Amino acid sequence: MNTQIRPWQREDLDTLVQLANNPKIAANVRDRFPQPYTKEAGIMWIESQLNKEPFSSFAIEVDGQFAGGIGVEAKEDIYRCSMELGYWLGEPYWGKGVATVAIGQLCTYVWKAYPAVVRLYAEVFAHNKGSMRALEKNGFSLESIRKKAAIKNGVILDDYVWVKFRPE
């Protein structure tokens, strides 16, 4: 499988909506990720990502096909040396190592494009063991478990914080 991260394209829209409109994906991401995932939501997202420099969000492509999204969110003020990593994959791509490759590519990009960033971190719900494994394979370490820190679909969840520091 050839996995690449690349800038978003308007041509991603139909597959984005098809893959993202899945309650199993919504169960593992922030509430700001629309569910149901409509065509309008997809248009708004893609348009918001076009022509950004430097890029902070990418499409994940597998063998030339759109498969999901990955990106970082810059933190502010005293946390300005940190970025939060987030990603999702369409269900057909789960368990195939796609997230592991995409995370590695994004880390390489961040270290080059954002020289002031020294810390990348990701927050993962306790039940999402596959996501934790993909982070671990990329050199992220479990920094903390925030007990009962999140609520998703009316359920209080533990939140695992994984961190990776800029290579020396």
CSV table of N, CA and C in Angstrom, one decimal:
chain,number,residue,atom,x,y,z
A,1,MET,N,0.8,-1.2,0.0
A,1,MET,CA,0.0,0.0,0.0
A,1,MET,C,0.9,1.2,0.0
A,2,ASN,N,0.6,2.1,-0.9
A,2,ASN,CA,1.4,3.4,-1.0
A,2,ASN,C,0.5,4.5,-0.3
A,3,THR,N,1.0,4.9,0.9
A,3,THR,CA,0.3,5.9,1.6
A,3,THR,C,1.1,7.2,1.6
A,4,GLN,N,0.4,8.3,1.3
A,4,GLN,CA,0.9,9.7,1.2
A,4,GLN,C,0.0,10.7,1.9
A,5,ILE,N,0.6,11.7,2.5
A,5,ILE,CA,-0.2,12.8,2.9
A,5,ILE,C,0.0,13.9,1.8
A,6,ARG,N,-1.1,14.7,1.5
A,6,ARG,CA,-1.0,15.7,0.5
A,6,ARG,C,-2.0,16.8,0.8
A,7,PRO,N,-1.9,17.9,0.1
A,7,PRO,CA,-2.9,19.0,0.3
A,7,PRO,C,-4.3,18.5,-0.1
A,8,TRP,N,-5.2,19.1,0.5
A,8,TRP,CA,-6.6,18.8,0.2
A,8,TRP,C,-6.9,19.3,-1.2
A,9,GLN,N,-7.8,18.6,-1.9
A,9,GLN,CA,-8.3,19.0,-3.3
A,9,GLN,C,-9.8,19.0,-3.3
A,10,ARG,N,-10.3,19.8,-4.2
A,10,ARG,CA,-11.8,19.8,-4.3
A,10,ARG,C,-12.3,18.5,-4.8
A,11,GLU,N,-11.5,17.7,-5.5
A,11,GLU,CA,-11.9,16.4,-6.0
A,11,GLU,C,-12.0,15.4,-4.9
A,12,ASP,N,-11.6,15.7,-3.7
A,12,ASP,CA,-11.7,14.8,-2.5
A,12,ASP,C,-13.2,14.8,-2.0
A,13,LEU,N,-14.0,15.7,-2.4
A,13,LEU,CA,-15.3,15.9,-1.7
A,13,LEU,C,-16.2,14.7,-1.6
A,14,ASP,N,-16.4,14.0,-2.7
A,14,ASP,CA,-17.4,12.9,-2.7
A,14,ASP,C,-16.9,11.8,-1.8
A,15,THR,N,-15.6,11.4,-1.9
A,15,THR,CA,-15.1,10.3,-1.1
A,15,THR,C,-15.0,10.8,0.4
A,16,LEU,N,-14.6,12.0,0.6
A,16,LEU,CA,-14.6,12.6,2.0
A,16,LEU,C,-16.0,12.4,2.6
A,17,VAL,N,-17.0,12.8,2.0
A,17,VAL,CA,-18.4,12.7,2.6
A,17,VAL,C,-18.7,11.2,2.8
A,18,GLN,N,-18.4,10.4,1.8
A,18,GLN,CA,-18.8,9.0,1.9
A,18,GLN,C,-18.1,8.3,3.1
A,19,LEU,N,-16.8,8.6,3.2
A,19,LEU,CA,-16.0,7.9,4.3
A,19,LEU,C,-16.3,8.6,5.7
A,20,ALA,N,-16.4,9.9,5.7
A,20,ALA,CA,-16.5,10.6,7.0
A,20,ALA,C,-17.9,10.4,7.6
A,21,ASN,N,-18.9,10.1,6.8
A,21,ASN,CA,-20.3,10.0,7.3
A,21,ASN,C,-20.5,8.6,7.9
A,22,ASN,N,-19.7,8.4,9.0
A,22,ASN,CA,-19.7,7.1,9.6
A,22,ASN,C,-19.7,7.3,11.2
A,23,PRO,N,-20.7,6.8,11.9
A,23,PRO,CA,-20.7,7.0,13.3
A,23,PRO,C,-19.5,6.4,14.1
A,24,LYS,N,-18.9,5.4,13.5
A,24,LYS,CA,-17.7,4.8,14.1
A,24,LYS,C,-16.5,5.7,14.1
A,25,ILE,N,-16.4,6.6,13.0
A,25,ILE,CA,-15.4,7.6,13.0
A,25,ILE,C,-15.7,8.7,14.0
A,26,ALA,N,-17.0,9.1,13.9
A,26,ALA,CA,-17.4,10.2,14.8
A,26,ALA,C,-17.2,9.9,16.3
A,27,ALA,N,-17.2,8.6,16.6
A,27,ALA,CA,-17.1,8.1,18.0
A,27,ALA,C,-15.7,8.3,18.5
A,28,ASN,N,-14.7,8.6,17.6
A,28,ASN,CA,-13.3,8.7,18.0
A,28,ASN,C,-12.7,10.1,17.8
A,29,VAL,N,-13.5,11.0,17.4
A,29,VAL,CA,-13.0,12.4,17.2
A,29,VAL,C,-13.8,13.4,17.9
A,30,ARG,N,-13.3,14.6,17.9
A,30,ARG,CA,-14.0,15.7,18.6
A,30,ARG,C,-15.4,16.0,18.0
A,31,ASP,N,-16.2,16.6,18.9
A,31,ASP,CA,-17.6,16.8,18.5
A,31,ASP,C,-17.7,17.8,17.3
A,32,ARG,N,-16.6,18.6,17.1
A,32,ARG,CA,-16.7,19.6,16.0
A,32,ARG,C,-16.6,18.9,14.6
A,33,PHE,N,-16.3,17.6,14.6
A,33,PHE,CA,-16.3,16.8,13.4
A,33,PHE,C,-17.8,16.5,13.1
A,34,PRO,N,-18.4,17.0,12.0
A,34,PRO,CA,-19.8,16.9,11.8
A,34,PRO,C,-20.3,15.4,11.7
A,35,GLN,N,-21.4,15.2,12.3
A,35,GLN,CA,-22.1,13.9,12.1
A,35,GLN,C,-23.6,14.1,12.2
A,36,PRO,N,-24.3,13.8,11.2
A,36,PRO,CA,-23.9,13.2,9.9
A,36,PRO,C,-22.9,14.2,9.2
A,37,TYR,N,-22.1,13.6,8.4
A,37,TYR,CA,-21.1,14.4,7.6
A,37,TYR,C,-21.7,14.7,6.2
A,38,THR,N,-22.1,15.9,6.0
A,38,THR,CA,-22.8,16.3,4.8
A,38,THR,C,-21.9,16.8,3.7
A,39,LYS,N,-22.4,16.9,2.5
A,39,LYS,CA,-21.7,17.5,1.4
A,39,LYS,C,-21.3,19.0,1.7
A,40,GLU,N,-22.3,19.7,2.3
A,40,GLU,CA,-22.0,21.1,2.7
A,40,GLU,C,-20.8,21.2,3.7
A,41,ALA,N,-20.8,20.3,4.7
A,41,ALA,CA,-19.7,20.2,5.6
A,41,ALA,C,-18.4,20.0,4.9
A,42,GLY,N,-18.4,19.1,4.0
A,42,GLY,CA,-17.2,18.7,3.2
A,42,GLY,C,-16.7,19.9,2.4
A,43,ILE,N,-17.6,20.6,1.7
A,43,ILE,CA,-17.2,21.8,0.9
A,43,ILE,C,-16.6,22.8,1.8
A,44,MET,N,-17.3,23.1,3.0
A,44,MET,CA,-16.7,24.1,3.9
A,44,MET,C,-15.3,23.7,4.3
A,45,TRP,N,-15.1,22.5,4.7
A,45,TRP,CA,-13.8,22.0,5.2
A,45,TRP,C,-12.7,22.2,4.1
A,46,ILE,N,-13.0,21.6,2.9
A,46,ILE,CA,-12.0,21.7,1.8
A,46,ILE,C,-11.7,23.1,1.5
A,47,GLU,N,-12.7,23.9,1.3
A,47,GLU,CA,-12.4,25.3,1.0
A,47,GLU,C,-11.6,26.1,2.0
A,48,SER,N,-11.8,25.7,3.3
A,48,SER,CA,-11.0,26.3,4.4
A,48,SER,C,-9.6,25.9,4.4
A,49,GLN,N,-9.3,24.8,3.7
A,49,GLN,CA,-7.9,24.3,3.7
A,49,GLN,C,-7.1,24.7,2.5
A,50,LEU,N,-7.7,25.1,1.4
A,50,LEU,CA,-7.0,25.4,0.2
A,50,LEU,C,-6.2,26.7,0.4
A,51,ASN,N,-5.0,26.7,-0.2
A,51,ASN,CA,-4.1,27.8,-0.2
A,51,ASN,C,-3.6,28.3,1.1
A,52,LYS,N,-3.5,27.4,2.1
A,52,LYS,CA,-2.9,27.7,3.4
A,52,LYS,C,-1.4,27.6,3.3
A,53,GLU,N,-0.7,28.4,3.9
A,53,GLU,CA,0.8,28.3,3.9
A,53,GLU,C,1.3,28.7,5.3
A,54,PRO,N,2.1,27.9,6.0
A,54,PRO,CA,2.3,26.5,5.7
A,54,PRO,C,1.1,25.7,6.0
A,55,PHE,N,1.0,24.6,5.3
A,55,PHE,CA,-0.2,23.7,5.5
A,55,PHE,C,-0.2,23.2,6.9
A,56,SER,N,-1.4,23.0,7.5
A,56,SER,CA,-1.5,22.4,8.8
A,56,SER,C,-2.4,21.2,8.7
A,57,SER,N,-3.1,20.9,7.6
A,57,SER,CA,-4.0,19.8,7.5
A,57,SER,C,-3.8,19.2,6.1
A,58,PHE,N,-3.9,17.9,6.1
A,58,PHE,CA,-3.6,17.2,4.8
A,58,PHE,C,-4.7,16.1,4.6
A,59,ALA,N,-4.9,15.7,3.4
A,59,ALA,CA,-5.6,14.5,3.0
A,59,ALA,C,-4.6,13.3,3.1
A,60,ILE,N,-5.2,12.2,3.5
A,60,ILE,CA,-4.4,10.9,3.5
A,60,ILE,C,-4.8,10.2,2.2
A,61,GLU,N,-3.9,9.8,1.4
A,61,GLU,CA,-4.2,9.1,0.2
A,61,GLU,C,-3.5,7.7,0.2
A,62,VAL,N,-4.2,6.7,-0.2
A,62,VAL,CA,-3.7,5.3,-0.3
A,62,VAL,C,-3.9,4.8,-1.7
A,63,ASP,N,-2.8,4.5,-2.3
A,63,ASP,CA,-2.8,4.0,-3.7
A,63,ASP,C,-3.6,4.9,-4.6
A,64,GLY,N,-3.4,6.2,-4.4
A,64,GLY,CA,-4.1,7.2,-5.3
A,64,GLY,C,-5.5,7.5,-4.9
A,65,GLN,N,-6.1,6.9,-3.8
A,65,GLN,CA,-7.4,7.1,-3.4
A,65,GLN,C,-7.5,7.9,-2.1
A,66,PHE,N,-8.4,8.8,-1.9
A,66,PHE,CA,-8.6,9.6,-0.7
A,66,PHE,C,-9.0,8.5,0.4
A,67,ALA,N,-8.3,8.6,1.6
A,67,ALA,CA,-8.6,7.7,2.7
A,67,ALA,C,-8.9,8.3,4.0
A,68,GLY,N,-8.6,9.6,4.2
A,68,GLY,CA,-8.8,10.2,5.5
A,68,GLY,C,-8.2,11.6,5.6
A,69,GLY,N,-8.0,12.1,6.8
A,69,GLY,CA,-7.4,13.4,7.0
A,69,GLY,C,-6.5,13.3,8.2
A,70,ILE,N,-5.5,14.2,8.2
A,70,ILE,CA,-4.5,14.3,9.3
A,70,ILE,C,-4.1,15.8,9.4
A,71,GLY,N,-3.8,16.3,10.6
A,71,GLY,CA,-3.3,17.6,10.7
A,71,GLY,C,-2.9,18.0,12.1
A,72,VAL,N,-2.4,19.2,12.2
A,72,VAL,CA,-2.0,19.7,13.5
A,72,VAL,C,-2.6,21.0,13.8
A,73,GLU,N,-2.8,21.3,15.0
A,73,GLU,CA,-3.4,22.6,15.5
A,73,GLU,C,-2.4,23.3,16.4
A,74,ALA,N,-2.0,24.5,16.0
A,74,ALA,CA,-1.0,25.2,16.7
A,74,ALA,C,-1.6,25.7,18.0
A,75,LYS,N,-0.9,25.6,19.1
A,75,LYS,CA,-1.3,26.1,20.4
A,75,LYS,C,-0.8,27.6,20.5
A,76,GLU,N,-1.3,28.3,21.5
A,76,GLU,CA,-1.0,29.7,21.6
A,76,GLU,C,-0.4,30.1,23.0
A,77,ASP,N,0.0,31.3,23.0
A,77,ASP,CA,0.5,31.9,24.3
A,77,ASP,C,1.6,31.1,24.8
A,78,ILE,N,1.6,30.7,26.1
A,78,ILE,CA,2.7,30.0,26.7
A,78,ILE,C,2.9,28.5,26.1
A,79,TYR,N,1.9,28.1,25.3
A,79,TYR,CA,2.0,26.7,24.7
A,79,TYR,C,2.3,26.8,23.2
A,80,ARG,N,2.8,27.9,22.8
A,80,ARG,CA,3.1,28.1,21.3
A,80,ARG,C,4.2,27.2,20.8
A,81,CYS,N,4.9,26.5,21.6
A,81,CYS,CA,5.9,25.6,21.1
A,81,CYS,C,5.3,24.2,20.9
A,82,SER,N,4.0,24.0,21.1
A,82,SER,CA,3.3,22.8,21.0
A,82,SER,C,2.3,22.8,19.9
A,83,MET,N,2.1,21.6,19.3
A,83,MET,CA,1.0,21.4,18.3
A,83,MET,C,0.3,20.1,18.7
A,84,GLU,N,-1.0,20.1,18.5
A,84,GLU,CA,-1.8,18.9,18.7
A,84,GLU,C,-2.1,18.3,17.4
A,85,LEU,N,-1.8,17.0,17.4
A,85,LEU,CA,-2.0,16.2,16.2
A,85,LEU,C,-3.4,15.5,16.2
A,86,GLY,N,-4.1,15.4,15.1
A,86,GLY,CA,-5.3,14.7,15.0
A,86,GLY,C,-5.4,14.1,13.6
A,87,TYR,N,-6.2,13.0,13.6
A,87,TYR,CA,-6.3,12.3,12.3
A,87,TYR,C,-7.5,11.4,12.4
A,88,TRP,N,-8.0,11.0,11.2
A,88,TRP,CA,-9.1,10.0,11.1
A,88,TRP,C,-8.9,9.3,9.7
A,89,LEU,N,-9.3,8.0,9.7
A,89,LEU,CA,-9.3,7.2,8.5
A,89,LEU,C,-10.6,6.6,8.2
A,90,GLY,N,-10.9,6.5,6.9
A,90,GLY,CA,-12.1,5.8,6.5
A,90,GLY,C,-12.0,4.4,7.0
A,91,GLU,N,-13.1,3.8,7.4
A,91,GLU,CA,-13.2,2.4,8.0
A,91,GLU,C,-12.5,1.4,7.1
A,92,PRO,N,-12.6,1.4,5.7
A,92,PRO,CA,-12.0,0.4,4.9
A,92,PRO,C,-10.4,0.4,5.1
A,93,TYR,N,-9.9,1.4,5.7
A,93,TYR,CA,-8.4,1.5,5.8
A,93,TYR,C,-7.9,1.2,7.2
A,94,TRP,N,-8.8,0.9,8.1
A,94,TRP,CA,-8.4,0.6,9.5
A,94,TRP,C,-7.6,-0.7,9.5
A,95,GLY,N,-6.6,-0.7,10.4
A,95,GLY,CA,-5.8,-1.9,10.7
A,95,GLY,C,-4.8,-2.3,9.6
A,96,LYS,N,-4.5,-1.4,8.7
A,96,LYS,CA,-3.6,-1.7,7.6
A,96,LYS,C,-2.3,-0.9,7.7
A,97,GLY,N,-2.1,-0.2,8.8
A,97,GLY,CA,-0.8,0.6,8.9
A,97,GLY,C,-0.9,1.9,8.2
A,98,VAL,N,-2.0,2.3,7.7
A,98,VAL,CA,-2.1,3.6,7.0
A,98,VAL,C,-1.9,4.8,8.0
A,99,ALA,N,-2.5,4.7,9.1
A,99,ALA,CA,-2.3,5.8,10.1
A,99,ALA,C,-0.9,5.9,10.5
A,100,THR,N,-0.2,4.8,10.7
A,100,THR,CA,1.2,4.8,11.2
A,100,THR,C,2.0,5.5,10.2
A,101,VAL,N,1.9,5.2,8.9
A,101,VAL,CA,2.7,5.9,7.8
A,101,VAL,C,2.3,7.4,7.8
A,102,ALA,N,1.0,7.7,7.8
A,102,ALA,CA,0.6,9.1,7.7
A,102,ALA,C,1.1,10.0,8.9
A,103,ILE,N,1.1,9.4,10.1
A,103,ILE,CA,1.6,10.1,11.2
A,103,ILE,C,3.1,10.4,11.1
A,104,GLY,N,3.9,9.4,10.6
A,104,GLY,CA,5.3,9.6,10.4
A,104,GLY,C,5.6,10.7,9.4
A,105,GLN,N,4.8,10.7,8.3
A,105,GLN,CA,5.0,11.7,7.3
A,105,GLN,C,4.7,13.1,7.9
A,106,LEU,N,3.6,13.2,8.7
A,106,LEU,CA,3.2,14.5,9.2
A,106,LEU,C,4.3,15.0,10.2
A,107,CYS,N,4.8,14.1,11.0
A,107,CYS,CA,5.9,14.5,12.0
A,107,CYS,C,7.1,15.1,11.2
A,108,THR,N,7.5,14.4,10.2
A,108,THR,CA,8.6,14.9,9.4
A,108,THR,C,8.3,16.3,8.8
A,109,TYR,N,7.1,16.5,8.3
A,109,TYR,CA,6.7,17.8,7.8
A,109,TYR,C,6.7,18.9,8.9
A,110,VAL,N,6.1,18.6,10.0
A,110,VAL,CA,6.1,19.6,11.1
A,110,VAL,C,7.5,20.0,11.5
A,111,TRP,N,8.4,19.1,11.7
A,111,TRP,CA,9.7,19.5,12.2
A,111,TRP,C,10.4,20.4,11.1
A,112,LYS,N,10.1,20.2,9.9
A,112,LYS,CA,10.7,21.1,8.8
A,112,LYS,C,9.9,22.4,8.7
A,113,ALA,N,8.6,22.4,8.7
A,113,ALA,CA,7.8,23.6,8.4
A,113,ALA,C,7.6,24.5,9.6
A,114,TYR,N,7.7,24.0,10.8
A,114,TYR,CA,7.4,24.7,12.0
A,114,TYR,C,8.6,24.6,12.9
A,115,PRO,N,9.7,25.4,12.6
A,115,PRO,CA,10.9,25.2,13.4
A,115,PRO,C,10.8,25.6,14.9
A,116,ALA,N,9.8,26.4,15.3
A,116,ALA,CA,9.7,26.7,16.7
A,116,ALA,C,8.9,25.6,17.5
A,117,VAL,N,8.3,24.7,16.8
A,117,VAL,CA,7.6,23.6,17.5
A,117,VAL,C,8.6,22.6,18.1
A,118,VAL,N,8.5,22.3,19.3
A,118,VAL,CA,9.3,21.3,20.0
A,118,VAL,C,8.5,20.1,20.5
A,119,ARG,N,7.2,20.2,20.5
A,119,ARG,CA,6.4,19.2,21.1
A,119,ARG,C,5.1,18.9,20.3
A,120,LEU,N,4.9,17.7,19.9
A,120,LEU,CA,3.7,17.2,19.2
A,120,LEU,C,3.0,16.3,20.2
A,121,TYR,N,1.7,16.5,20.3
A,121,TYR,CA,0.9,15.6,21.2
A,121,TYR,C,-0.4,15.2,20.5
A,122,ALA,N,-1.0,14.1,20.9
A,122,ALA,CA,-2.3,13.6,20.5
A,122,ALA,C,-3.1,13.1,21.7
A,123,GLU,N,-4.3,13.4,21.7
A,123,GLU,CA,-5.2,12.9,22.7
A,123,GLU,C,-6.1,11.8,22.1
A,124,VAL,N,-6.2,10.7,22.8
A,124,VAL,CA,-6.9,9.5,22.3
A,124,VAL,C,-7.8,9.0,23.3
A,125,PHE,N,-9.0,8.7,23.0
A,125,PHE,CA,-10.0,8.1,23.9
A,125,PHE,C,-9.5,6.7,24.3
A,126,ALA,N,-9.8,6.3,25.5
A,126,ALA,CA,-9.3,5.0,26.1
A,126,ALA,C,-9.6,3.8,25.2
A,127,HIS,N,-10.7,3.8,24.5
A,127,HIS,CA,-11.1,2.6,23.7
A,127,HIS,C,-10.4,2.5,22.4
A,128,ASN,N,-9.7,3.5,22.0
A,128,ASN,CA,-9.1,3.5,20.6
A,128,ASN,C,-7.6,3.0,20.6
A,129,LYS,N,-7.5,1.7,20.9
A,129,LYS,CA,-6.2,1.1,21.0
A,129,LYS,C,-5.4,1.1,19.7
A,130,GLY,N,-6.0,1.0,18.5
A,130,GLY,CA,-5.3,1.1,17.3
A,130,GLY,C,-4.6,2.4,17.0
A,131,SER,N,-5.3,3.5,17.4
A,131,SER,CA,-4.7,4.8,17.3
A,131,SER,C,-3.5,5.0,18.2
A,132,MET,N,-3.6,4.5,19.4
A,132,MET,CA,-2.5,4.5,20.4
A,132,MET,C,-1.3,3.7,19.8
A,133,ARG,N,-1.6,2.6,19.2
A,133,ARG,CA,-0.5,1.8,18.6
A,133,ARG,C,0.2,2.5,17.5
A,134,ALA,N,-0.5,3.2,16.6
A,134,ALA,CA,0.0,4.0,15.5
A,134,ALA,C,0.9,5.1,16.1
A,135,LEU,N,0.5,5.7,17.1
A,135,LEU,CA,1.4,6.8,17.7
A,135,LEU,C,2.6,6.2,18.3
A,136,GLU,N,2.5,5.1,19.0
A,136,GLU,CA,3.6,4.4,19.7
A,136,GLU,C,4.6,4.0,18.6
A,137,LYS,N,4.2,3.5,17.5
A,137,LYS,CA,5.1,3.0,16.4
A,137,LYS,C,5.9,4.2,15.8
A,138,ASN,N,5.4,5.4,16.0
A,138,ASN,CA,6.0,6.6,15.5
A,138,ASN,C,6.9,7.3,16.6
A,139,GLY,N,7.1,6.7,17.7
A,139,GLY,CA,8.0,7.2,18.7
A,139,GLY,C,7.3,8.1,19.7
A,140,PHE,N,6.0,8.1,19.7
A,140,PHE,CA,5.2,8.9,20.7
A,140,PHE,C,5.2,8.1,22.0
A,141,SER,N,5.2,8.8,23.2
A,141,SER,CA,5.2,8.1,24.5
A,141,SER,C,4.0,8.5,25.2
A,142,LEU,N,3.4,7.6,26.0
A,142,LEU,CA,2.3,8.0,26.8
A,142,LEU,C,2.7,8.9,27.9
A,143,GLU,N,2.2,10.1,27.9
A,143,GLU,CA,2.6,11.1,28.8
A,143,GLU,C,1.6,11.1,30.1
A,144,SER,N,0.3,10.9,29.8
A,144,SER,CA,-0.6,10.9,30.9
A,144,SER,C,-1.9,10.3,30.5
A,145,ILE,N,-2.7,9.9,31.5
A,145,ILE,CA,-4.0,9.4,31.3
A,145,ILE,C,-4.9,10.4,32.1
A,146,ARG,N,-5.7,11.1,31.4
A,146,ARG,CA,-6.6,12.1,32.1
A,146,ARG,C,-7.9,11.4,32.4
A,147,LYS,N,-8.1,11.0,33.6
A,147,LYS,CA,-9.3,10.2,34.0
A,147,LYS,C,-10.6,11.1,33.9
A,148,LYS,N,-11.6,10.5,33.3
A,148,LYS,CA,-12.9,11.1,33.1
A,148,LYS,C,-12.8,12.6,32.6
A,149,ALA,N,-11.9,12.8,31.6
A,149,ALA,CA,-11.6,14.1,31.1
A,149,ALA,C,-12.5,14.5,29.9
A,150,ALA,N,-13.1,13.5,29.2
A,150,ALA,CA,-13.9,13.9,28.0
A,150,ALA,C,-15.3,13.2,28.1
A,151,ILE,N,-16.2,13.8,27.3
A,151,ILE,CA,-17.5,13.2,27.2
A,151,ILE,C,-17.8,13.1,25.7
A,152,LYS,N,-18.2,11.9,25.3
A,152,LYS,CA,-18.5,11.7,23.9
A,152,LYS,C,-19.8,10.8,23.9
A,153,ASN,N,-20.8,11.3,23.1
A,153,ASN,CA,-22.0,10.6,23.0
A,153,ASN,C,-22.6,10.3,24.4
A,154,GLY,N,-22.5,11.2,25.3
A,154,GLY,CA,-23.1,11.1,26.6
A,154,GLY,C,-22.3,10.2,27.6
A,155,VAL,N,-21.1,9.7,27.2
A,155,VAL,CA,-20.3,8.8,28.0
A,155,VAL,C,-19.1,9.5,28.4
A,156,ILE,N,-18.8,9.5,29.7
A,156,ILE,CA,-17.5,10.1,30.3
A,156,ILE,C,-16.4,9.1,30.0
A,157,LEU,N,-15.3,9.6,29.4
A,157,LEU,CA,-14.2,8.8,28.9
A,157,LEU,C,-12.8,9.3,29.5
A,158,ASP,N,-11.9,8.3,29.7
A,158,ASP,CA,-10.5,8.7,29.9
A,158,ASP,C,-9.9,9.1,28.6
A,159,ASP,N,-8.9,10.0,28.7
A,159,ASP,CA,-8.2,10.6,27.6
A,159,ASP,C,-6.7,10.3,27.7
A,160,TYR,N,-6.2,9.6,26.8
A,160,TYR,CA,-4.7,9.3,26.9
A,160,TYR,C,-4.0,10.3,26.1
A,161,VAL,N,-2.9,10.9,26.7
A,161,VAL,CA,-2.2,12.0,26.0
A,161,VAL,C,-0.8,11.4,25.6
A,162,TRP,N,-0.5,11.4,24.3
A,162,TRP,CA,0.7,10.8,23.7
A,162,TRP,C,1.5,12.0,23.2
A,163,VAL,N,2.9,12.0,23.5
A,163,VAL,CA,3.7,13.1,23.1
A,163,VAL,C,5.0,12.6,22.4
A,164,LYS,N,5.5,13.5,21.5
A,164,LYS,CA,6.7,13.3,20.8
A,164,LYS,C,7.4,14.6,20.8
A,165,PHE,N,8.8,14.6,21.0
A,165,PHE,CA,9.5,15.8,21.0
A,165,PHE,C,10.4,15.9,19.8
A,166,ARG,N,10.7,17.1,19.4
A,166,ARG,CA,11.5,17.4,18.2
A,166,ARG,C,12.8,16.6,18.4
A,167,PRO,N,13.3,15.9,17.4
A,167,PRO,CA,14.6,15.2,17.4
A,167,PRO,C,15.7,16.2,17.6
A,168,GLU,N,16.7,15.8,18.4
A,168,GLU,CA,17.8,16.7,18.7
A,168,GLU,C,18.7,16.8,17.5
